[in-house]
Short mmCIF file of C-alpha atoms (C1' of nucleotides) in Angstrom, two decimals:
data_model
loop_
_atom_site.label_atom_id
_atom_site.label_comp_id
_atom_site.label_asym_id
_atom_site.label_seq_id
_atom_site.Cartn_x
_atom_site.Cartn_y
_atom_site.Cartn_z
CA MET E 109 129.52 -54.36 110.06
CA ALA E 110 130.21 -50.61 111.10
CA ARG E 111 128.47 -47.76 110.48
CA LYS E 112 129.29 -45.44 107.76
CA GLN E 113 130.94 -41.80 108.47
CA GLY E 114 128.33 -39.44 109.63
CA SER E 115 126.75 -41.94 111.69
CA HIS E 116 125.61 -40.89 115.47
CA SER E 117 128.58 -42.67 116.85
CA ASP E 118 130.83 -40.77 114.86
CA ILE E 119 129.70 -37.83 116.07
CA THR E 120 128.57 -38.44 119.96
CA GLY E 121 131.98 -39.83 120.83
CA PRO E 122 134.13 -36.67 120.53
CA LYS E 123 130.98 -34.87 121.97
CA VAL E 124 131.42 -37.02 124.97
CA GLN E 125 135.06 -36.37 125.45
CA ALA E 126 134.65 -32.68 124.99
CA ALA E 127 131.87 -32.37 127.31
CA ALA E 128 133.42 -34.61 129.84
CA LEU E 129 136.86 -32.40 129.42
CA ARG E 130 135.16 -28.93 129.78
CA LEU E 131 132.87 -30.11 132.89
CA ILE E 132 135.71 -31.83 134.81
CA ALA E 133 137.86 -28.61 134.28
CA GLN E 134 135.30 -26.58 135.73
CA HIS E 135 134.10 -28.64 138.44
CA GLY E 136 136.33 -31.68 139.11
CA PHE E 137 135.93 -35.13 138.62
CA ALA E 138 134.34 -36.22 141.52
CA ALA E 139 131.92 -33.38 141.23
CA VAL E 140 130.78 -34.29 137.90
CA SER E 141 128.51 -36.78 137.15
CA MET E 142 127.50 -39.17 134.37
CA ARG E 143 124.16 -37.54 134.09
CA GLN E 144 125.66 -34.04 134.02
CA ILE E 145 128.11 -35.07 130.95
CA ALA E 146 125.22 -36.62 129.16
CA ALA E 147 123.00 -33.73 129.47
CA GLU E 148 125.56 -31.63 128.26
CA VAL E 149 125.97 -34.06 124.82
CA GLY E 150 122.24 -34.33 124.73
CA VAL E 151 121.76 -38.05 125.73
CA GLN E 152 120.56 -40.22 128.74
CA ALA E 153 123.33 -41.48 130.91
CA GLY E 154 123.19 -44.80 129.89
CA ALA E 155 124.41 -43.73 125.98
CA LEU E 156 127.51 -42.91 127.34
CA TYR E 157 128.82 -46.39 128.06
CA ASN E 158 128.82 -47.00 124.44
CA TYR E 159 131.87 -44.47 124.18
CA THR E 160 133.56 -45.35 127.74
CA PRO E 161 133.61 -48.73 129.98
CA ASP E 162 133.41 -46.40 132.88
CA LYS E 163 133.83 -43.25 134.34
CA GLN E 164 137.52 -43.87 135.35
CA SER E 165 138.30 -44.78 131.83
CA LEU E 166 136.82 -41.53 130.58
CA LEU E 167 138.86 -39.67 132.84
CA PHE E 168 141.98 -41.41 132.00
CA GLU E 169 141.58 -41.41 128.19
CA LEU E 170 141.19 -37.58 128.42
CA MET E 171 144.51 -37.19 130.42
CA ARG E 172 146.30 -40.11 128.25
CA SER E 173 145.54 -38.40 124.88
CA HIS E 174 146.52 -35.15 126.27
CA MET E 175 149.82 -36.30 127.01
CA THR E 176 149.94 -38.47 124.02
CA ASP E 177 149.41 -35.16 121.92
CA LEU E 178 151.99 -33.57 123.97
CA LEU E 179 154.73 -35.97 123.48
CA ALA E 180 153.99 -36.34 119.82
CA ALA E 181 154.11 -32.37 119.22
CA TRP E 182 157.33 -32.28 120.85
CA ASP E 183 158.75 -35.05 118.89
CA THR E 184 157.55 -33.22 115.58
CA ALA E 185 158.94 -29.85 116.89
CA ASP E 186 162.42 -31.22 116.19
CA ILE E 187 163.95 -28.72 118.39
CA SER E 188 167.91 -28.84 117.63
CA GLY E 189 170.93 -26.44 117.68
CA ASP E 190 173.19 -25.18 120.42
CA PRO E 191 171.68 -25.42 123.87
CA LEU E 192 170.63 -22.07 124.06
CA ALA E 193 168.52 -22.31 121.01
CA ARG E 194 167.04 -25.67 122.39
CA LEU E 195 165.95 -24.02 125.45
CA GLU E 196 164.57 -21.23 123.81
CA GLY E 197 162.98 -23.82 121.59
CA PHE E 198 161.24 -25.77 124.51
CA THR E 199 160.35 -22.83 126.34
CA ARG E 200 158.10 -21.26 123.41
CA PHE E 201 156.97 -24.81 122.24
CA HIS E 202 155.87 -25.51 126.01
CA ILE E 203 153.82 -22.08 126.04
CA HIS E 204 152.46 -22.40 122.78
CA PHE E 205 151.32 -25.80 123.05
CA HIS E 206 149.73 -25.30 126.68
CA LEU E 207 148.11 -21.90 126.28
CA PRO E 208 145.63 -22.72 123.72
CA ARG E 209 144.63 -25.84 125.88
CA ALA E 210 143.87 -24.71 129.51
CA ASP E 211 141.30 -27.24 130.13
CA GLN E 212 143.24 -29.94 129.36
CA VAL E 213 146.17 -28.68 131.23
CA PHE E 214 144.05 -28.06 134.27
CA VAL E 215 142.82 -31.51 134.26
CA ALA E 216 146.15 -33.09 133.68
CA TYR E 217 147.42 -31.63 136.69
CA MET E 218 144.30 -31.64 138.98
CA GLU E 219 143.09 -35.01 138.84
CA LEU E 220 146.02 -37.23 139.04
CA ARG E 221 144.71 -38.30 142.26
CA ASN E 222 141.60 -39.42 141.04
CA LEU E 223 143.27 -41.75 138.61
CA SER E 224 143.32 -45.59 139.71
CA PRO E 225 147.38 -46.47 140.51
CA GLU E 226 147.66 -48.32 137.41
CA ASN E 227 146.43 -45.28 135.35
CA PHE E 228 148.46 -43.04 137.55
CA ALA E 229 151.42 -44.66 136.65
CA GLN E 230 150.87 -44.42 133.03
CA ILE E 231 150.50 -40.66 132.92
CA GLU E 232 152.99 -40.34 135.57
CA ALA E 233 155.33 -41.75 133.03
CA MET E 234 154.57 -39.73 130.18
CA ARG E 235 154.98 -36.79 132.01
CA HIS E 236 158.51 -37.77 133.06
CA ARG E 237 159.66 -38.11 129.68
CA TYR E 238 158.56 -34.52 129.00
CA GLU E 239 160.48 -33.27 131.87
CA ASP E 240 163.39 -35.36 131.06
CA ALA E 241 163.42 -33.58 127.74
CA LEU E 242 164.20 -30.17 129.49
CA GLU E 243 166.47 -31.76 131.90
CA GLU E 244 168.41 -33.14 128.94
CA ILE E 245 168.80 -29.61 127.22
CA LEU E 246 169.84 -28.24 130.78
CA ARG E 247 172.54 -30.90 131.19
CA ALA E 248 173.92 -30.18 127.60
CA GLY E 249 174.23 -26.67 128.21
CA GLU E 250 175.84 -27.25 131.77
CA ALA E 251 178.35 -29.30 130.09
CA ALA E 252 179.11 -26.87 127.43
CA GLY E 253 179.55 -24.15 129.90
CA VAL E 254 176.45 -21.81 128.49
CA PHE E 255 174.20 -22.72 131.70
CA LYS E 256 175.27 -22.80 135.28
CA MET E 257 172.76 -24.13 137.88
CA ALA E 258 173.26 -24.97 141.41
CA ASP E 259 171.01 -28.32 141.00
CA THR E 260 170.18 -29.37 137.52
CA ARG E 261 167.21 -31.63 138.55
CA VAL E 262 165.62 -28.81 140.92
CA THR E 263 166.05 -26.39 138.31
CA THR E 264 164.33 -28.75 135.88
CA MET E 265 161.22 -28.89 138.20
CA ALA E 266 161.57 -25.31 139.03
CA LEU E 267 161.45 -24.13 135.23
CA ILE E 268 158.66 -26.70 134.46
CA GLY E 269 156.73 -25.43 137.57
CA MET E 270 157.26 -21.94 136.50
CA LEU E 271 155.97 -22.47 132.69
CA THR E 272 153.02 -24.60 133.57
CA GLY E 273 151.93 -22.38 136.46
CA LEU E 274 151.48 -19.64 133.37
CA SER E 275 148.49 -21.87 132.44
CA HIS E 276 146.75 -21.55 135.74
CA TRP E 277 146.37 -17.79 135.58
CA TYR E 278 146.29 -16.58 131.86
CA ARG E 279 143.46 -15.77 130.34
CA THR E 280 143.28 -15.62 126.34
CA ASP E 281 140.92 -12.33 126.67
CA GLY E 282 143.56 -10.69 128.89
CA ARG E 283 146.01 -7.92 128.09
CA LEU E 284 148.69 -10.01 126.55
CA GLU E 285 149.19 -11.92 123.23
CA THR E 286 150.55 -15.54 123.18
CA ALA E 287 153.82 -14.24 121.52
CA THR E 288 154.35 -11.55 124.20
CA ILE E 289 154.13 -13.95 126.92
CA GLU E 290 156.54 -16.49 124.95
CA ALA E 291 159.03 -13.46 124.95
CA ILE E 292 158.87 -12.64 128.92
CA TYR E 293 158.96 -16.08 130.14
CA TRP E 294 161.96 -16.79 127.77
CA ASP E 295 163.60 -13.71 128.99
CA LEU E 296 163.15 -14.88 132.63
CA VAL E 297 164.28 -18.99 131.94
CA ARG E 298 167.51 -17.68 129.96
CA LYS E 299 168.64 -15.57 132.73
CA ALA E 300 167.60 -17.84 135.66
CA VAL E 301 170.02 -20.53 134.11
CA ALA E 302 172.79 -18.05 132.43
CA ALA E 303 176.25 -19.10 133.11
CA MET X 42 127.50 -23.21 180.59
CA ALA X 43 130.41 -24.29 178.41
CA ARG X 44 132.64 -26.95 179.25
CA LYS X 45 136.13 -26.42 180.62
CA GLN X 46 139.41 -27.03 179.23
CA GLY X 47 140.06 -30.50 178.38
CA SER X 48 136.55 -31.42 177.39
CA HIS X 49 136.17 -33.48 174.16
CA SER X 50 135.04 -30.39 172.19
CA ASP X 51 138.21 -29.03 172.58
CA ILE X 52 139.75 -32.25 171.02
CA THR X 53 137.70 -33.54 168.58
CA GLY X 54 137.21 -30.04 166.97
CA PRO X 55 141.16 -29.82 166.02
CA LYS X 56 140.53 -33.53 165.03
CA VAL X 57 138.17 -32.70 162.88
CA GLN X 58 140.22 -30.09 160.90
CA ALA X 59 143.00 -32.17 160.70
CA ALA X 60 141.40 -35.15 159.41
CA ALA X 61 139.36 -33.30 156.74
CA LEU X 62 142.85 -31.73 155.80
CA ARG X 63 144.58 -34.80 155.06
CA LEU X 64 141.79 -36.71 153.35
CA ILE X 65 140.85 -33.82 151.12
CA ALA X 66 144.23 -33.08 150.16
CA GLN X 67 144.67 -36.94 149.19
CA HIS X 68 141.57 -37.80 147.56
CA GLY X 69 139.89 -34.32 146.66
CA PHE X 70 136.97 -32.35 148.31
CA ALA X 71 134.03 -33.99 146.44
CA ALA X 72 135.77 -37.50 146.84
CA VAL X 73 135.69 -37.33 150.26
CA SER X 74 132.55 -38.20 152.32
CA MET X 75 131.68 -36.63 155.82
CA ARG X 76 131.35 -40.04 157.05
CA GLN X 77 135.06 -40.82 156.19
CA ILE X 78 136.46 -37.94 157.98
CA ALA X 79 134.29 -39.07 160.98
CA ALA X 80 135.80 -42.55 161.00
CA GLU X 81 138.93 -41.01 160.61
CA VAL X 82 138.57 -38.75 163.68
CA GLY X 83 136.51 -41.69 165.41
CA VAL X 84 133.07 -40.49 165.63
CA GLN X 85 129.77 -40.95 163.89
CA ALA X 86 128.81 -38.50 161.12
CA GLY X 87 126.37 -36.27 162.94
CA ALA X 88 128.93 -35.41 165.64
CA LEU X 89 130.82 -33.38 162.89
CA TYR X 90 127.97 -30.59 162.90
CA ASN X 91 128.78 -29.72 166.08
CA TYR X 92 131.92 -28.47 164.53
CA THR X 93 130.86 -26.61 161.24
CA PRO X 94 127.72 -25.90 159.96
CA ASP X 95 128.14 -27.80 156.64
CA LYS X 96 130.66 -29.61 154.39
CA GLN X 97 131.17 -26.68 152.43
CA SER X 98 132.27 -24.39 155.44
CA LEU X 99 134.29 -27.08 156.60
CA LEU X 100 136.66 -26.69 153.44
CA PHE X 101 136.57 -22.90 153.52
CA GLU X 102 137.62 -22.61 156.89
CA LEU X 103 140.89 -24.74 156.27
CA MET X 104 141.47 -22.86 153.19
CA ARG X 105 140.60 -19.44 155.45
CA SER X 106 142.78 -20.48 158.18
CA HIS X 107 145.70 -21.14 155.98
CA MET X 108 145.69 -18.00 154.29
CA THR X 109 145.40 -16.03 157.31
CA ASP X 110 148.34 -17.86 158.83
CA LEU X 111 150.35 -16.97 155.63
CA LEU X 112 149.46 -13.52 155.68
CA ALA X 113 150.10 -13.05 159.63
CA ALA X 114 153.43 -14.97 159.26
CA TRP X 115 154.50 -12.62 156.29
CA ASP X 116 153.62 -9.56 158.35
CA THR X 117 155.41 -11.00 161.16
CA ALA X 118 158.80 -11.92 159.26
CA ASP X 119 159.15 -7.97 158.88
CA ILE X 120 161.27 -8.49 155.57
CA SER X 121 163.23 -4.85 154.78
CA GLY X 122 166.36 -3.44 153.61
CA ASP X 123 167.35 -2.98 149.69
CA PRO X 124 165.06 -4.51 147.23
CA LEU X 125 167.79 -7.68 146.99
CA ALA X 126 167.44 -8.49 150.36
CA ARG X 127 163.84 -7.98 150.53
CA LEU X 128 163.32 -10.34 147.58
CA GLU X 129 165.59 -12.92 148.96
CA GLY X 130 163.64 -12.68 152.13
CA PHE X 131 160.65 -13.25 150.42
CA THR X 132 162.04 -15.99 148.64
CA ARG X 133 163.26 -17.95 151.73
CA PHE X 134 160.07 -17.22 153.50
CA HIS X 135 157.67 -18.56 150.93
CA ILE X 136 159.71 -21.76 150.99
CA HIS X 137 160.19 -21.82 154.57
CA PHE X 138 156.41 -21.54 155.14
CA HIS X 139 154.69 -23.71 152.48
CA LEU X 140 157.34 -26.64 152.31
CA PRO X 141 156.00 -28.06 155.99
CA ARG X 142 152.66 -27.35 154.95
CA ALA X 143 152.13 -29.45 151.94
CA ASP X 144 148.18 -30.71 152.80
CA GLN X 145 147.29 -26.91 153.51
CA VAL X 146 149.08 -25.86 150.01
CA PHE X 147 147.37 -28.54 147.96
CA VAL X 148 144.32 -27.96 149.08
CA ALA X 149 144.42 -24.28 149.04
CA TYR X 150 145.24 -24.67 145.43
CA MET X 151 143.52 -27.63 144.05
CA GLU X 152 139.98 -26.83 145.70
CA LEU X 153 139.20 -23.30 144.64
CA ARG X 154 136.72 -24.41 142.34
CA ASN X 155 134.66 -26.26 145.10
CA LEU X 156 134.13 -23.18 146.93
CA SER X 157 130.87 -20.80 147.09
CA PRO X 158 131.39 -17.83 145.00
CA GLU X 159 131.46 -15.65 148.09
CA ASN X 160 133.94 -17.89 149.62
CA PHE X 161 136.13 -17.98 146.90
CA ALA X 162 136.17 -14.17 146.62
CA GLN X 163 137.52 -14.14 150.02
CA ILE X 164 140.08 -16.46 149.36
CA GLU X 165 141.28 -15.11 146.28
CA ALA X 166 141.49 -11.46 147.80
CA MET X 167 144.02 -12.87 150.60
CA ARG X 168 146.06 -14.44 147.92
CA HIS X 169 146.11 -11.16 146.05
CA ARG X 170 147.73 -9.57 149.09
CA TYR X 171 150.50 -12.16 149.05
CA GLU X 172 151.26 -11.80 145.43
CA ASP X 173 151.11 -7.93 145.58
CA ALA X 174 153.79 -8.20 148.27
CA LEU X 175 156.26 -9.68 145.84
CA GLU X 176 155.28 -7.12 143.01
CA GLU X 177 156.14 -4.44 145.39
CA ILE X 178 159.49 -5.73 145.99
CA LEU X 179 159.95 -6.28 142.46
CA ARG X 180 158.94 -3.07 141.22
CA ALA X 181 160.82 -1.28 144.20
CA GLY X 182 163.91 -3.00 142.94
CA GLU X 183 163.12 -2.05 139.38
CA ALA X 184 162.96 1.70 140.24
CA ALA X 185 166.22 1.32 141.86
CA GLY X 186 168.05 -0.29 138.94
CA VAL X 187 168.61 -3.39 140.61
CA PHE X 188 166.17 -5.58 138.98
CA LYS X 189 165.06 -5.63 134.92
CA MET X 190 161.77 -7.19 133.89
CA ALA X 191 160.12 -7.54 130.68
CA ASP X 192 156.80 -7.19 132.38
CA THR X 193 156.66 -6.66 136.42
CA ARG X 194 153.16 -8.42 136.66
CA VAL X 195 153.80 -11.56 134.66
CA THR X 196 157.19 -11.86 136.54
CA THR X 197 155.61 -11.86 139.69
CA MET X 198 153.15 -14.44 138.56
CA ALA X 199 155.98 -16.48 136.93
CA LEU X 200 158.02 -16.55 140.30
CA ILE X 201 154.72 -17.28 142.39
CA GLY X 202 154.35 -20.07 140.14
CA MET X 203 157.77 -21.51 140.20
CA LEU X 204 157.71 -21.48 144.27
CA THR X 205 154.34 -22.98 144.43
CA GLY X 206 155.09 -25.57 142.18
CA LEU X 207 157.63 -26.50 144.55
CA SER X 208 155.19 -27.64 146.95
CA HIS X 209 153.56 -30.07 144.52
CA TRP X 210 156.74 -32.16 144.17
CA TYR X 211 159.07 -31.68 147.14
CA ARG X 212 159.24 -34.57 149.32
CA THR X 213 160.37 -34.14 153.00
CA ASP X 214 161.94 -37.65 152.98
CA GLY X 215 163.84 -36.91 149.75
CA ARG X 216 167.70 -35.83 149.32
CA LEU X 217 167.32 -32.45 149.61
CA GLU X 218 167.20 -30.21 153.00
CA THR X 219 165.11 -27.10 153.04
CA ALA X 220 167.88 -25.00 153.11
CA THR X 221 169.18 -26.37 150.02
CA ILE X 222 166.24 -25.91 148.57
CA GLU X 223 166.10 -22.35 149.29
CA ALA X 224 169.53 -21.44 147.96
CA ILE X 225 168.82 -23.28 144.84
CA TYR X 226 165.48 -21.13 144.31
CA TRP X 227 166.86 -17.80 145.50
CA ASP X 228 169.90 -18.34 142.83
CA LEU X 229 167.21 -18.95 139.92
CA VAL X 230 164.99 -16.01 141.52
CA ARG X 231 167.91 -13.49 141.86
CA LYS X 232 169.50 -14.16 138.45
CA ALA X 233 165.85 -14.28 136.80
CA VAL X 234 165.40 -10.68 137.81
CA ALA X 235 168.80 -9.26 137.57
CA ALA X 236 169.39 -6.22 135.81
"C1'" DC P 18 126.39 -37.68 195.29
"C1'" DG P 19 123.13 -36.00 192.29
"C1'" DT P 20 122.29 -32.69 188.60
"C1'" DC P 21 122.90 -30.73 184.31
"C1'" DT P 22 123.99 -30.60 179.74
"C1'" DA P 23 127.61 -30.83 176.23
"C1'" DA P 24 129.21 -34.29 173.42
"C1'" DC P 25 127.72 -38.16 170.92
"C1'" DT P 26 125.10 -42.12 168.84
"C1'" DG P 27 122.41 -44.26 165.45
"C1'" DA P 28 118.74 -44.24 162.68
"C1'" DA P 29 116.13 -42.33 159.35
"C1'" DC P 30 115.49 -38.74 155.28
"C1'" DA P 31 115.27 -37.61 150.41
"C1'" DA P 32 118.41 -37.00 146.69
"C1'" DT P 33 121.92 -38.65 143.64
"C1'" DC P 34 125.60 -41.75 142.39
"C1'" DG P 35 127.45 -45.18 138.47
"C1'" DT P 36 126.00 -48.90 135.96
"C1'" DT P 37 123.11 -52.12 133.71
"C1'" DC P 38 119.62 -54.06 130.48
"C1'" DA P 39 115.31 -55.13 127.99
"C1'" DA P 40 112.96 -52.73 124.53
"C1'" DT P 41 112.82 -49.07 120.95
"C1'" DT P 42 113.91 -45.99 117.35
"C1'" DG P 43 115.86 -44.81 112.95
"C1'" DC P 44 119.05 -44.92 109.28
"C1'" DA P 45 121.79 -48.08 105.71
"C1'" DA P 46 122.03 -51.96 103.00
"C1'" DA P 47 119.69 -55.47 100.39
"C1'" DT D 47 110.41 -51.45 100.87
"C1'" DT D 48 111.83 -54.94 103.80
"C1'" DT D 49 115.46 -56.18 106.97
"C1'" DG D 50 119.55 -55.77 110.15
"C1'" DC D 51 121.51 -53.51 113.66
"C1'" DA D 52 123.76 -49.64 116.03
"C1'" DA D 53 122.48 -46.25 118.54
"C1'" DT D 54 119.76 -44.71 122.38
"C1'" DT D 55 116.11 -44.72 125.57
"C1'" DG D 56 114.19 -45.13 130.36
"C1'" DA D 57 113.45 -47.51 133.98
"C1'" DA D 58 115.62 -49.73 137.21
"C1'" DC D 59 119.17 -51.62 140.71
"C1'" DG D 60 121.82 -50.79 145.30
"C1'" DA D 61 125.00 -48.03 147.05
"C1'" DT D 62 126.25 -43.73 149.25
"C1'" DT D 63 125.34 -38.77 149.68
"C1'" DG D 64 124.82 -34.46 152.95
"C1'" DT D 65 122.29 -33.61 156.71
"C1'" DT D 66 118.47 -33.89 160.81
"C1'" DC D 67 117.44 -34.97 165.08
"C1'" DA D 68 115.26 -37.63 168.97
"C1'" DG D 69 117.56 -40.17 172.45
"C1'" DT D 70 121.90 -41.78 175.07
"C1'" DT D 71 125.58 -40.90 177.80
"C1'" DA D 72 129.28 -39.33 180.62
"C1'" DG D 73 131.76 -36.25 182.92
"C1'" DA D 74 132.27 -31.59 185.55
"C1'" DC D 75 129.82 -28.71 188.70
"C1'" DG D 76 126.93 -27.09 193.05
#
DNA sequence: CGTCTAACTGAACAATCGTTCAATTGCAAA
DNA sequence: TTTGCAATTGAACGATTGTTCAGTTAGACG
């Protein structure tokens, strides 16, 4: 019979994820030990194995849930309209979603090489779905004559790179609000693909 | 009395650097052991300490020499002319320099958090000098009225991010030549900051 | 040809790694 | 209040870590 709500399990589980995310983002997966994560949670190392079968699965679950959240949020966002409006929607959605999730973005980008081949393939597939969403918008705009690019696939990767790079230097305590950043980046994106 | 040229030292030294660079780029600094590097070189682990005082210094030297090469190449490039020509020069220089150095770029970006605070500060300062070179071009173009941006500093970071992101997905065995990539990216950069 | 020493080996060091598991704890249900 | 079991402890495991160092080797020099 399972424990009721409020039992330690329901509290410790999320704590493990949060501690692992923070520590891995800061020091890197290979540099963080299970004992460090356990200490941050306030338990012994052995207790972590009630919440993950092993260290690799812990990393994978962090990345998988981040990508799942991203794709779910994108589906919910329901960006529609003409290609220009959809491109603006994608740009603002990307920034709005990623800026408050600095640790997740960091881990999802930096720790890909520490995933097992099977786990890597799953994350990569999800990332690809997200990239394809942008590429589809660009192709629609190209077909409609409102966008003009030398190479659509390369432009997709270039814009994704520009948007993702933002998470690597933006600081929430800096001089710029999220809304300001959104406007600046949208200006760059819009002009870059303008017909 | 030092050994003459052709001694093992002159051969093993570069081999250590090359092996460390390749392995760290592939698996990450913390995930690579001194014994793995030694095995790749063809020596025992203890022999590495003829070429580096410790593992941390080995990483720092890889990053320092990469950044030194970059800044030296930029100084030599001697990009001049009107702001538009200089921006094109910077864009093409960046791609031309970075594309054949995928491992160095990877290590220089992914392993910053594994540097000691003093070493980090040095690398960061060099990176800043490079970013400033782009920012100066953008400001000159802005003053001349040939560029127009919502925020010059943010645009600098956005363009650097876009250009650097290229190294993360570009494969030398892919469908696109370096010259083609240069042209595509220059097209995006030029339009993004156009007045 | 014999000498010297840079280069390297191979073993050892204490520390730390991920993971397992019998024993203990403490709360919820009966 | 007693019972049952989820949650956790704490110790242990074999493996591996970065680093040191006395001893061996081999190639260039006098």
